[in-house]
Coordinates of C-alpha atoms and ligand atoms in Angstrom, one line a residue:
I1 CA 7.8 -26.0 -24.1
P2 CA 11.0 -24.3 -24.9
P3 CA 11.7 -20.7 -24.5
S4 CA 10.6 -19.4 -27.5
R5 CA 7.2 -20.6 -27.2
I6 CA 6.9 -18.6 -23.1
R7 CA 6.0 -15.1 -23.0
N8 CA 5.8 -13.3 -19.7
F9 CA 3.5 -10.4 -19.4
S10 CA 1.5 -8.7 -17.1
I11 CA -1.5 -6.2 -16.7
V12 CA -1.1 -2.8 -15.9
A13 CA -4.4 -0.8 -15.3
H14 CA -6.1 2.3 -13.7
I15 CA -8.6 0.9 -10.5
D16 CA -11.6 -0.4 -11.9
H17 CA -10.5 -0.2 -15.6
G18 CA -11.2 -4.1 -16.1
K19 CA -7.8 -5.8 -14.6
S20 CA -9.4 -8.2 -12.8
T21 CA -12.4 -9.0 -14.8
L22 CA -9.5 -9.6 -18.4
A23 CA -7.5 -11.9 -16.0
D24 CA -10.6 -14.2 -15.3
R25 CA -11.1 -14.4 -19.2
I26 CA -7.8 -15.5 -19.7
L27 CA -7.6 -17.7 -17.3
E28 CA -10.6 -19.5 -18.9
H29 CA -7.8 -20.9 -21.0
T30 CA -6.4 -22.2 -18.5
G31 CA -8.5 -25.7 -18.8
A32 CA -6.1 -27.0 -21.9
L33 CA -2.7 -27.2 -19.2
K34 CA -4.2 -28.2 -15.9
E35 CA -5.3 -31.0 -17.8
A36 CA -1.9 -32.1 -19.4
L37 CA -0.3 -31.4 -16.2
D38 CA -2.8 -33.8 -14.3
K39 CA -2.1 -36.4 -16.7
A40 CA 2.1 -36.0 -16.2
S41 CA 1.3 -36.2 -12.4
S42 CA -1.8 -38.2 -11.6
Q43 CA -0.4 -39.0 -8.0
Y44 CA -0.6 -35.7 -6.8
L45 CA -4.6 -34.9 -8.0
D46 CA -5.8 -36.6 -4.6
K47 CA -4.2 -34.0 -2.4
L48 CA -5.2 -31.2 -4.3
K49 CA -8.7 -32.3 -4.5
V50 CA -8.8 -32.6 -0.6
E51 CA -7.2 -29.0 -0.4
K52 CA -10.2 -27.6 -2.6
E53 CA -13.2 -29.4 -0.7
R54 CA -12.0 -27.8 2.4
G55 CA -12.3 -24.8 0.2
I56 CA -8.8 -23.1 0.7
T57 CA -8.5 -19.8 -1.0
V58 CA -5.4 -20.1 -3.5
K59 CA -4.3 -16.9 -4.7
A60 CA -5.0 -16.6 -8.2
Q61 CA -3.4 -13.5 -9.4
T62 CA -0.2 -15.3 -11.2
A63 CA -1.6 -17.8 -13.9
S64 CA 0.1 -20.2 -16.4
I65 CA -2.2 -20.9 -19.5
V66 CA -2.3 -22.5 -23.0
H67 CA -2.7 -20.4 -26.4
H68 CA -2.4 -22.2 -29.7
V69 CA -1.1 -20.0 -32.5
G70 CA -0.4 -21.6 -36.4
G71 CA -1.8 -25.0 -34.2
L72 CA 1.6 -24.8 -32.1
P73 CA 1.2 -24.3 -28.3
Y74 CA 2.3 -21.6 -26.2
L75 CA 3.0 -20.8 -23.0
L76 CA 1.2 -17.7 -21.6
N77 CA 2.3 -16.7 -17.8
L78 CA 0.4 -14.0 -16.3
V79 CA 2.1 -12.1 -13.7
D80 CA -0.3 -9.9 -11.4
T81 CA 0.8 -7.1 -9.7
P82 CA 0.2 -8.1 -6.5
G83 CA -1.0 -6.1 -3.6
H84 CA -2.1 -2.4 -3.5
V85 CA -2.1 -0.6 -7.3
D86 CA -0.6 2.3 -6.0
F87 CA 2.5 0.9 -4.7
T88 CA 5.1 1.5 -7.1
Y89 CA 7.4 -1.0 -5.2
E90 CA 5.1 -3.9 -5.9
V91 CA 4.0 -3.0 -9.5
S92 CA 7.9 -2.9 -10.4
R93 CA 8.5 -5.9 -8.8
S94 CA 6.2 -8.1 -10.8
L95 CA 7.2 -5.8 -13.8
S96 CA 10.5 -6.9 -13.6
A97 CA 9.4 -10.9 -14.0
C98 CA 7.9 -9.8 -17.4
E99 CA 9.1 -9.0 -20.8
G100 CA 5.6 -7.2 -22.0
C101 CA 2.7 -5.8 -20.4
L102 CA -0.9 -5.0 -21.6
L103 CA -1.4 -1.4 -20.8
L104 CA -5.5 -1.9 -20.1
V105 CA -7.7 1.6 -20.6
D106 CA -11.6 2.0 -20.2
A107 CA -12.8 3.4 -22.9
T108 CA -15.7 5.1 -20.9
Q109 CA -13.1 6.8 -18.6
G110 CA -10.0 7.1 -20.9
I111 CA -6.4 7.6 -19.1
Q112 CA -6.5 8.1 -15.3
A113 CA -3.5 9.1 -12.8
Q114 CA -2.4 4.8 -12.4
T115 CA -2.6 4.6 -16.1
V116 CA 0.1 7.6 -16.6
S117 CA 2.1 6.2 -13.5
N118 CA 2.0 2.2 -14.2
C119 CA 2.9 3.2 -18.0
L120 CA 6.0 5.1 -17.0
L121 CA 7.1 1.9 -14.7
A122 CA 6.7 -0.5 -17.6
L123 CA 8.6 2.2 -19.7
E124 CA 11.3 2.1 -17.1
E125 CA 11.8 -2.0 -17.4
N126 CA 11.9 -1.4 -21.0
L127 CA 8.8 -3.8 -21.1
E128 CA 6.9 -4.2 -24.6
I129 CA 3.4 -2.6 -24.2
I130 CA 0.2 -3.9 -25.8
S131 CA -2.1 -1.3 -25.1
V132 CA -5.5 -2.2 -25.0
V133 CA -9.0 -0.6 -24.7
N134 CA -11.4 -2.1 -22.9
K135 CA -15.6 -2.5 -22.1
I136 CA -15.9 -1.8 -26.1
D137 CA -19.5 -2.9 -25.3
M138 CA -20.6 0.0 -23.0
P139 CA -22.6 2.6 -24.7
A140 CA -20.7 5.3 -23.5
A141 CA -17.6 3.7 -25.0
N142 CA -15.6 6.1 -26.8
P143 CA -12.9 3.9 -28.4
E144 CA -11.6 6.4 -31.0
E145 CA -11.1 8.9 -28.2
V146 CA -9.2 7.1 -25.8
T147 CA -6.9 5.2 -28.5
K148 CA -5.8 9.1 -29.9
Q149 CA -5.0 9.7 -25.9
I150 CA -2.6 6.7 -25.9
E151 CA -1.0 7.9 -29.0
D152 CA -0.9 11.6 -27.8
V153 CA 0.4 10.7 -23.9
F154 CA 2.7 7.9 -24.3
G155 CA 3.3 8.0 -28.2
L156 CA 1.8 4.0 -28.0
G157 CA 0.0 2.9 -31.3
G158 CA 0.7 3.0 -35.3
E159 CA 1.7 0.3 -37.5
G160 CA 1.5 -3.3 -36.2
D161 CA 1.5 -1.6 -32.6
A162 CA -2.0 -0.5 -32.3
A163 CA -4.0 -0.2 -29.6
L164 CA -6.7 -3.2 -29.1
R165 CA -9.6 -2.8 -28.1
V166 CA -11.5 -5.6 -26.1
S167 CA -14.8 -6.3 -23.8
A168 CA -13.5 -8.4 -21.0
K169 CA -17.2 -8.6 -19.8
T170 CA -18.5 -10.3 -23.4
G171 CA -14.6 -11.8 -24.4
Q172 CA -14.9 -9.8 -27.6
G173 CA -11.4 -9.3 -28.8
V174 CA -9.7 -11.5 -25.9
P175 CA -8.7 -14.4 -28.2
E176 CA -7.2 -11.8 -30.4
L177 CA -5.4 -10.3 -27.8
L178 CA -3.8 -13.3 -26.5
D179 CA -2.1 -13.6 -30.9
A180 CA -1.0 -10.1 -29.8
V181 CA 1.0 -11.5 -27.1
V182 CA 2.7 -14.2 -28.5
H183 CA 3.2 -11.8 -31.6
R184 CA 4.5 -8.7 -30.0
I185 CA 6.0 -9.7 -26.6
A186 CA 9.5 -11.4 -26.9
P187 CA 10.2 -14.8 -25.6
P188 CA 12.7 -14.7 -22.8
E189 CA 15.8 -15.0 -22.9
T190 CA 17.4 -17.9 -21.1
D191 CA 20.6 -20.3 -21.2
R192 CA 18.8 -24.0 -19.8
E193 CA 21.8 -25.9 -20.1
E194 CA 25.1 -24.2 -19.7
R195 CA 24.4 -21.8 -17.2
P196 CA 23.2 -23.0 -13.2
F197 CA 19.8 -22.5 -12.0
K198 CA 19.0 -18.8 -11.1
A199 CA 15.8 -17.2 -10.0
L200 CA 14.2 -14.1 -9.4
I201 CA 11.7 -14.4 -5.9
F202 CA 9.0 -12.1 -7.1
D203 CA 6.1 -12.5 -4.8
A204 CA 5.4 -14.4 -1.5
H205 CA 2.7 -15.8 0.3
H206 CA 1.4 -17.8 3.2
D207 CA -0.3 -21.2 2.7
Q208 CA -2.0 -23.0 5.6
F209 CA -0.6 -26.6 4.6
R210 CA 2.4 -25.7 2.9
G211 CA 4.0 -23.0 4.7
V212 CA 5.6 -19.7 2.5
V213 CA 5.2 -20.5 -1.0
C214 CA 7.7 -18.1 -3.2
L215 CA 6.5 -17.4 -6.6
C216 CA 9.6 -17.0 -9.4
R217 CA 10.6 -16.2 -12.4
V218 CA 13.6 -19.0 -13.5
I219 CA 16.2 -16.7 -15.2
D220 CA 18.5 -19.8 -16.1
G221 CA 19.2 -23.9 -15.5
K222 CA 16.7 -25.6 -14.2
I223 CA 16.0 -26.8 -10.7
S224 CA 14.1 -30.4 -9.7
R225 CA 12.6 -31.6 -6.3
G226 CA 14.7 -32.3 -3.7
D227 CA 17.1 -29.9 -4.9
K228 CA 19.2 -27.6 -2.2
I229 CA 18.7 -24.1 -2.9
A230 CA 20.1 -20.8 -1.4
S231 CA 19.6 -17.1 -1.7
C232 CA 21.9 -14.5 -2.4
G233 CA 20.5 -12.3 0.5
T234 CA 20.2 -14.4 3.2
K235 CA 22.4 -17.8 2.6
T236 CA 19.9 -20.0 4.3
E237 CA 20.1 -23.5 2.8
L238 CA 16.7 -25.2 1.8
E239 CA 15.9 -28.1 0.1
V240 CA 13.0 -27.7 -2.5
L241 CA 10.2 -30.0 -1.3
E242 CA 7.4 -28.9 -4.1
L243 CA 7.3 -26.8 -7.1
G244 CA 4.9 -26.3 -10.0
L245 CA 3.0 -24.1 -11.8
M246 CA 0.1 -22.0 -10.9
C247 CA -2.8 -23.1 -12.9
P248 CA -4.0 -20.7 -11.2
E249 CA -3.8 -23.4 -8.2
P250 CA -0.5 -24.5 -7.2
T251 CA -0.3 -27.9 -9.5
R252 CA 2.9 -29.7 -9.2
T253 CA 5.3 -30.2 -11.8
D254 CA 9.0 -32.5 -12.1
K255 CA 10.9 -29.4 -12.6
L256 CA 10.9 -25.7 -13.4
E257 CA 13.2 -24.4 -16.1
G258 CA 14.5 -21.2 -17.3
G259 CA 12.1 -18.7 -18.9
Q260 CA 9.2 -20.1 -16.7
I261 CA 7.3 -18.6 -13.7
G262 CA 6.1 -20.9 -11.5
Y263 CA 6.2 -21.8 -7.5
L264 CA 8.5 -23.1 -4.5
V265 CA 7.6 -24.4 -1.3
T266 CA 10.7 -25.3 0.6
G267 CA 9.1 -25.6 4.3
M268 CA 9.9 -21.7 5.5
K269 CA 7.4 -21.2 8.0
K270 CA 7.0 -17.1 7.7
T271 CA 6.9 -15.1 4.5
A272 CA 9.7 -12.9 7.1
D273 CA 12.0 -15.5 6.7
I274 CA 12.5 -14.9 2.8
R275 CA 13.3 -11.2 0.5
I276 CA 10.9 -10.9 -2.3
G277 CA 13.4 -9.5 -5.1
D278 CA 16.2 -11.8 -3.7
T279 CA 18.0 -14.3 -6.0
L280 CA 17.3 -17.9 -5.8
H281 CA 20.6 -20.5 -6.7
K282 CA 21.9 -23.9 -6.1
A283 CA 22.9 -24.3 -2.7
D284 CA 26.6 -25.5 -4.3
Q285 CA 26.3 -23.3 -7.0
P286 CA 26.2 -19.5 -6.1
V287 CA 25.6 -17.0 -8.7
E288 CA 26.2 -13.2 -8.7
A289 CA 22.8 -11.4 -7.1
L290 CA 20.1 -9.9 -10.0
A291 CA 19.5 -6.7 -9.4
G292 CA 16.8 -7.0 -6.7
F293 CA 14.3 -4.6 -5.6
K294 CA 14.8 -1.4 -3.2
P295 CA 14.4 -2.9 0.3
I296 CA 10.8 -2.2 1.5
K297 CA 10.6 1.5 3.2
S298 CA 8.2 1.9 5.2
M299 CA 6.9 5.4 4.4
C300 CA 4.5 6.4 6.7
F301 CA 4.4 5.0 10.8
G302 CA 1.1 4.7 12.8
G303 CA 0.3 4.2 16.4
I304 CA -2.2 1.5 17.1
F305 CA -3.8 1.1 20.5
P306 CA -6.0 -0.6 21.7
S307 CA -9.6 1.4 22.6
S308 CA -9.6 -0.7 26.4
T309 CA -6.5 -1.7 27.7
D310 CA -7.7 -5.3 28.5
E311 CA -8.0 -6.1 24.8
Y312 CA -4.0 -5.6 23.9
E313 CA -3.7 -9.4 24.2
S314 CA -6.0 -10.0 21.4
L315 CA -4.9 -7.0 19.5
K316 CA -1.4 -8.3 19.5
K317 CA -2.5 -11.5 18.2
A318 CA -4.5 -9.8 15.2
I319 CA -1.3 -8.2 13.9
E320 CA 0.8 -11.3 14.4
K321 CA -1.8 -12.7 12.1
L322 CA -2.3 -10.2 10.2
T323 CA 1.8 -9.2 9.3
L324 CA 2.2 -13.0 8.6
N325 CA 0.9 -12.7 5.2
D326 CA 2.0 -9.1 4.4
S327 CA 5.9 -9.0 5.9
S328 CA 5.7 -5.2 4.4
V329 CA 4.1 -4.4 7.4
V330 CA 7.2 -3.2 10.5
V331 CA 5.7 -3.7 14.0
H332 CA 7.5 -1.9 16.8
R333 CA 6.0 -2.5 20.8
E334 CA 4.7 1.4 21.8
S335 CA 3.4 2.9 25.1
S336 CA 1.8 6.2 25.1
Q337 CA 0.9 8.2 28.6
A338 CA -2.6 8.9 27.2
L339 CA -3.2 5.3 25.5
G340 CA -1.5 3.1 27.0
P341 CA 0.5 0.4 25.7
G342 CA 0.0 -0.4 21.9
F343 CA 2.0 -0.6 18.8
R344 CA 4.0 1.6 16.2
C345 CA 3.7 0.4 12.6
G346 CA 5.4 1.0 9.3
F347 CA 3.6 1.2 6.1
L348 CA 4.2 0.9 2.9
G349 CA 2.0 4.2 1.8
L350 CA -0.9 5.8 3.7
L351 CA -3.6 3.4 1.8
H352 CA -1.6 0.6 3.0
M353 CA -1.7 2.0 6.5
E354 CA -5.9 2.4 6.0
V355 CA -6.5 -1.3 4.8
F356 CA -4.3 -2.7 7.0
L357 CA -6.6 -0.9 9.8
Q358 CA -9.7 -1.9 8.4
R359 CA -8.7 -5.5 8.0
L360 CA -8.5 -5.0 11.7
E361 CA -11.4 -4.0 12.0
E362 CA -13.3 -6.3 9.9
E363 CA -11.5 -9.8 9.9
F364 CA -10.7 -9.2 13.4
A365 CA -12.9 -7.7 15.2
Q366 CA -10.6 -5.5 16.7
S367 CA -11.4 -1.8 18.3
V368 CA -8.4 0.4 17.7
I369 CA -7.3 4.5 18.0
A370 CA -5.0 4.8 15.3
T371 CA -2.5 7.9 15.6
K372 CA -2.3 10.4 12.2
P373 CA 0.1 8.8 10.1
F374 CA 3.6 10.3 10.7
V375 CA 6.1 10.2 7.3
P376 CA 9.8 9.6 8.5
L377 CA 12.1 12.6 8.5
K378 CA 15.9 12.7 8.1
V379 CA 17.7 14.6 10.4
I380 CA 21.4 15.5 9.2
D381 CA 23.3 17.2 11.5
G382 CA 26.6 19.3 11.1
E383 CA 29.0 16.4 10.7
M384 CA 26.4 14.7 8.1
R385 CA 25.5 12.2 10.3
E386 CA 21.7 11.0 9.2
K387 CA 19.6 9.9 12.1
E388 CA 15.8 8.8 11.1
I389 CA 12.7 10.4 13.3
L390 CA 10.0 7.7 13.3
S391 CA 7.9 9.7 15.6
P392 CA 6.9 13.3 16.8
G393 CA 8.3 11.6 19.9
D394 CA 11.8 11.1 18.2
W395 CA 12.1 15.0 17.6
D396 CA 13.3 15.6 21.4
E397 CA 15.4 13.1 21.3
V398 CA 17.7 15.2 18.1
D399 CA 20.3 17.0 19.0
W400 CA 19.0 20.3 17.5
G401 CA 22.6 22.2 16.7
R402 CA 23.0 25.2 14.2
S403 CA 23.6 23.2 11.5
T404 CA 21.0 20.5 11.9
R405 CA 19.0 20.0 9.0
V406 CA 15.8 18.1 8.3
M407 CA 14.5 16.7 5.3
E408 CA 11.4 15.2 4.3
P409 CA 10.3 12.8 1.5
I410 CA 8.7 14.2 -1.4
V411 CA 6.4 12.4 -4.5
L412 CA 5.7 13.1 -7.7
A413 CA 2.1 13.0 -8.1
T414 CA 0.4 13.0 -11.1
I415 CA -3.6 14.1 -11.0
V416 CA -5.7 13.6 -13.9
C417 CA -9.1 16.0 -13.8
P418 CA -11.7 17.1 -16.2
N419 CA -10.6 20.7 -17.3
E420 CA -12.6 23.0 -15.5
F421 CA -11.3 21.7 -12.3
T422 CA -7.7 22.8 -13.0
G423 CA -7.9 25.8 -11.3
K424 CA -8.9 24.4 -8.0
V425 CA -6.3 21.6 -8.2
I426 CA -3.6 23.8 -9.1
Q427 CA -4.8 25.8 -5.8
L428 CA -5.4 22.4 -3.6
C429 CA -1.8 21.6 -5.0
H430 CA -0.1 25.0 -4.1
D431 CA -1.3 25.4 -0.6
H432 CA 0.1 21.6 0.3
R433 CA 3.7 23.2 -0.7
G434 CA 3.7 21.6 -4.4
H435 CA 5.8 22.5 -7.3
Q436 CA 4.5 22.2 -10.3
V437 CA 6.5 19.7 -12.8
D438 CA 4.4 19.4 -15.9
H439 CA 0.9 20.6 -17.3
S440 CA -1.0 18.8 -20.0
A441 CA -3.8 18.7 -22.0
L442 CA -5.2 14.7 -22.2
G443 CA -7.6 15.6 -25.4
S444 CA -9.9 18.6 -25.3
Q445 CA -11.6 17.7 -22.3
R446 CA -9.4 16.4 -19.6
V447 CA -5.8 18.0 -17.9
M448 CA -2.9 16.3 -16.6
L449 CA -1.0 18.1 -13.8
R450 CA 2.4 16.7 -12.5
Y451 CA 3.4 18.4 -9.3
N452 CA 6.0 17.6 -6.4
L453 CA 4.8 17.4 -3.3
P454 CA 6.2 16.7 0.2
L455 CA 4.7 13.4 1.3
P456 CA 3.3 14.1 5.1
E457 CA 1.2 16.7 2.6
L458 CA -0.5 13.7 1.5
A459 CA -0.8 12.1 5.1
G460 CA -3.7 14.5 5.7
D461 CA -6.9 15.2 4.1
F462 CA -5.2 16.3 0.2
Y463 CA -6.7 13.0 -1.2
D464 CA -10.3 14.0 -0.1
S465 CA -9.6 17.8 -0.6
L466 CA -8.8 16.6 -4.1
K467 CA -11.5 14.7 -4.5
G468 CA -14.2 17.3 -3.0
C469 CA -13.0 20.1 -4.8
T470 CA -13.5 17.8 -8.3
S471 CA -16.6 16.5 -7.7
G472 CA -14.9 13.0 -7.5
Y473 CA -13.4 13.2 -10.8
A474 CA -9.8 13.4 -10.1
T475 CA -7.8 10.6 -10.2
L476 CA -4.1 10.9 -8.1
E477 CA -1.2 8.2 -8.2
Y478 CA 2.3 8.9 -6.6
E479 CA 5.6 7.7 -6.9
D480 CA 8.9 8.1 -4.4
A481 CA 11.1 11.2 -5.4
G482 CA 13.7 11.1 -2.6
H483 CA 14.0 13.7 0.3
Q484 CA 14.3 17.9 0.0
D485 CA 15.6 20.5 2.7
A486 CA 12.2 21.2 5.3
D487 CA 11.5 23.7 7.6
L488 CA 9.7 22.1 10.2
V489 CA 8.8 22.5 13.8
K490 CA 7.0 20.1 16.7
L491 CA 3.5 20.7 17.8
D492 CA 3.1 20.3 21.3
I493 CA -0.8 20.1 23.1
R494 CA -1.0 20.7 26.6
V495 CA -4.0 20.0 28.5
N496 CA -3.9 21.5 31.5
G497 CA -0.6 22.0 31.5
E498 CA 0.8 18.5 30.5
T499 CA 1.3 17.7 27.2
V500 CA -0.5 14.5 25.7
D501 CA 2.5 12.7 23.7
S502 CA 0.0 11.0 21.2
L503 CA -1.0 14.6 20.0
S504 CA 1.9 16.0 19.2
Q505 CA 2.8 16.2 15.3
V506 CA 5.6 17.8 13.5
V507 CA 4.3 20.7 10.9
P508 CA 5.6 23.2 8.8
R509 CA 6.5 26.3 10.5
V510 CA 4.6 28.4 8.2
N511 CA 1.3 26.3 8.9
S512 CA 2.0 25.9 12.9
Y513 CA 0.1 28.6 14.1
K514 CA -3.2 28.0 12.2
T515 CA -2.7 24.2 12.8
G516 CA -1.9 25.2 16.6
K517 CA -4.8 26.9 16.7
S518 CA -7.3 24.8 14.6
V519 CA -6.0 21.8 16.9
V520 CA -7.4 23.5 20.0
S521 CA -10.9 24.7 18.8
K522 CA -11.2 21.3 18.0
M523 CA -10.5 20.0 21.5
K524 CA -12.1 22.6 22.4
N525 CA -15.7 21.5 20.9
L526 CA -15.0 17.8 21.4
L527 CA -14.3 17.8 25.0
D528 CA -17.1 20.1 25.8
R529 CA -18.4 17.6 28.2
Q530 CA -16.1 17.5 30.8
V531 CA -17.0 18.4 34.6
F532 CA -14.2 20.4 35.4
E533 CA -12.1 23.7 33.6
V534 CA -9.5 22.6 31.2
A535 CA -6.7 24.9 29.6
L536 CA -6.0 23.9 25.9
Q537 CA -2.9 24.7 25.1
A538 CA -0.8 24.4 21.7
V539 CA 3.2 24.9 22.2
I540 CA 5.9 25.1 20.0
G541 CA 9.4 24.6 22.2
N542 CA 8.3 26.7 25.2
K543 CA 6.0 29.1 23.3
I544 CA 2.3 29.1 23.3
I545 CA 0.9 29.6 20.2
A546 CA -2.6 29.3 21.1
R547 CA -5.1 28.3 23.9
E548 CA -8.6 27.7 24.9
T549 CA -10.5 27.4 27.6
I550 CA -13.2 24.7 28.2
S551 CA -15.4 25.8 32.0
A552 CA -16.4 23.8 33.9
M553 CA -19.9 22.4 33.7
R554 CA -21.1 23.2 37.0
K555 CA -23.5 25.6 36.1
N556 CA -25.2 23.3 33.3
V557 CA -25.1 20.2 35.8
L558 CA -26.9 22.1 38.3
A559 CA -29.2 23.6 35.9
K560 CA -30.1 20.3 35.0
C561 CA -31.8 19.9 38.2
Y562 CA -34.6 22.5 38.1
G563 CA -34.0 23.9 41.2
G564 CA -36.1 21.6 43.4
D565 CA -34.6 18.4 44.4
V566 CA -31.9 19.5 46.9
S567 CA -30.4 15.9 47.8
R568 CA -29.9 15.5 43.9
K569 CA -28.1 18.6 43.9
K570 CA -26.1 17.4 46.7
K571 CA -25.4 13.8 44.8
L572 CA -23.9 15.9 41.8
L573 CA -21.9 18.0 43.6
A574 CA -20.3 15.0 45.1
K575 CA -20.1 13.7 42.2
Q576 CA -18.0 16.8 40.4
K577 CA -16.0 16.4 43.7
E578 CA -15.0 12.6 42.6
G579 CA -14.0 13.8 39.6
K580 CA -11.8 16.1 40.6
K581 CA -10.2 14.1 43.1
R582 CA -9.6 11.6 40.0
L583 CA -8.2 14.6 38.3
K584 CA -6.3 15.2 41.2
R585 CA -5.1 11.5 41.7
L586 CA -4.1 11.2 37.6
G587 CA -2.5 15.1 37.7
S588 CA -4.5 15.2 34.1
V589 CA -7.5 15.2 32.6
S590 CA -9.4 11.5 31.7
V591 CA -9.8 12.3 27.9
P592 CA -13.2 9.8 27.4
V593 CA -11.5 7.2 24.9
D594 CA -14.6 7.7 21.9
V595 CA -13.1 11.2 21.4
F596 CA -9.8 9.9 20.4
P597 CA -10.1 9.1 16.6
A598 CA -11.9 12.5 16.0
L599 CA -8.9 14.1 18.0
L600 CA -6.4 12.4 15.9
K601 CA -7.4 13.1 12.9
Ligands
GDP701 P1 -9.8 -3.7 -11.9 O1 -10.6 -2.8 -10.7 O2 -9.2 -3.1 -12.7 O3 -9.9 -4.8 -11.4 O4 -11.5 -3.9 -12.5 P2 -12.4 -4.6 -12.4 O5 -12.1 -6.1 -13.4 O6 -12.8 -5.2 -10.6 O7 -14.0 -4.2 -13.3 C1 -14.5 -2.9 -12.5 C2 -15.8 -3.1 -12.8 O8 -15.8 -3.1 -14.3 C3 -16.5 -4.3 -12.7 O9 -17.8 -4.3 -11.8 C4 -16.6 -5.2 -13.9 O10 -17.5 -5.7 -14.4 C5 -16.3 -3.8 -14.8 N1 -16.1 -4.2 -16.3 C6 -15.1 -5.0 -16.6 N2 -14.6 -4.9 -17.7 C7 -16.1 -4.9 -18.2 C8 -16.5 -4.9 -20.2 O11 -15.5 -5.0 -20.6 N3 -17.5 -4.3 -20.3 C9 -18.3 -3.5 -19.1 N4 -19.7 -3.5 -19.6 N5 -17.8 -3.9 -17.6 C10 -16.8 -4.5 -17.9
MG702 MG1 -9.5 -6.0 -9.4

């Protein structure tokens, strides 16, 4: 198929607006393409069948289909936005492999926060945007209102550019949608003959049999099995062992050519060996690198510890396995006085960390204690030297001179909510050190608010509070917006005079007293069952800003004995002594493991 009959596109949508369902409907057209390919490469069919019988799950998000318009076959490549929808990085990397995208909006929900930020990303990439109103089969659908919103907010719509109406569930409107993809989205610009092979790696995953499978968009030239390739970023020479199209299972072809989207297997074992966003070329024909993506940057770090020390090895194995499939997680070893040996992991975002912890628990049956997410800070000293702070512990290693500045990352948050909650949302953003950037109506019922917010504010309970104060109606999305100066202090927690490292946090100076007070009073409630007196202190530098004392349980313990049995009383007192001995031996309080998760929240 010539480049003029190829279309590369993706679907962007707010969560639950029907992206996966629509992709399924579109994939129903893959049958035709697969048959044609199978005929051409029947010798490989068996292998594929074996793989199928073993029940291997193949990534189905990126797929090529054939669609006929005017009697001619067109190759349509649907590139999914991999990973979590709210990772700007992931969305933009798949968008850059396309010429156009479908902006999908639920006809019963209207534009939501992710619709706005994804549409802005698509506009930044100069993509042709086809707006699509989905779920028109539902009784509550209001396609007129939603179409008008799309016009008002994005300026999309009008002659020849009208929003399409579909039901991804029933398939209504889907053939017309595919026609529109062919008519409205530009074919890829490419030179297959004159220019050397050049391709963009936009995704990769690990396959049990093939090793690392790279998904790439061929920009120019062509490539065949057996060719030697290298990448601009790593320079390592690799042989192409297998290549082909995603149908949606990887299906072998003889070559890949300019304008196409397909997969490459080179025998690499670890996804960490390739860089997404890197440019591939023939080993003997170097090319200029494509404007890649910003390198993966950890936006938050969290300490992860096994809840009992003897589970360290099994946790280590589980983390290794998980990161094999998700190379964007950065892992360091860490040791805490309170929690023992563990790991410090860097994530692309807060949701990413949450998902990772959940997968550790659900897929690997690991019981872990995670510290509060920490957002890396930048410290700039008088001579403009930069240093990164990746955990509260790093704070003490900074030479705090007079002209040393701290900077924290900020985000541009988009919040969409019904009108009646506007006041509450504005108050919430204000309480979290936010600055309003935009406030506009979304039709007559809802508003869109945009705020610059410090990222550390989102690491706490911001999202829960937002959902809480809007009865669950608000949606939130945010993108990176650089760094700004911040007035922060380190808050330590001392238990019986000793600092508990894993409870330290870095907080805004304005809130530090309030935070200190609330932490120690929360601790007092949680630790109430100790058998000895415990002094809890919140400390900034050497200044104690809040304290609580948990009195010994002695009285309570004896009270339970109802005064009768003397030997029982003695036993209990002995037990208490034992406890005190242990206290002395440890030089600190032994905090029951099960209260840690609550303490660290
Ligand atoms: P995604 O999060 O954008 O991938 O959304 P899904 O495709 O998972 O869809 C979310 C929910 O909406 C699912 O329960 C779907 O069955 C439902 N859904 C998607 N499209 C339609 C549609 O056109 N009509 C109706 N009635 N339901 C739909
Ligand atoms: Mg989905």
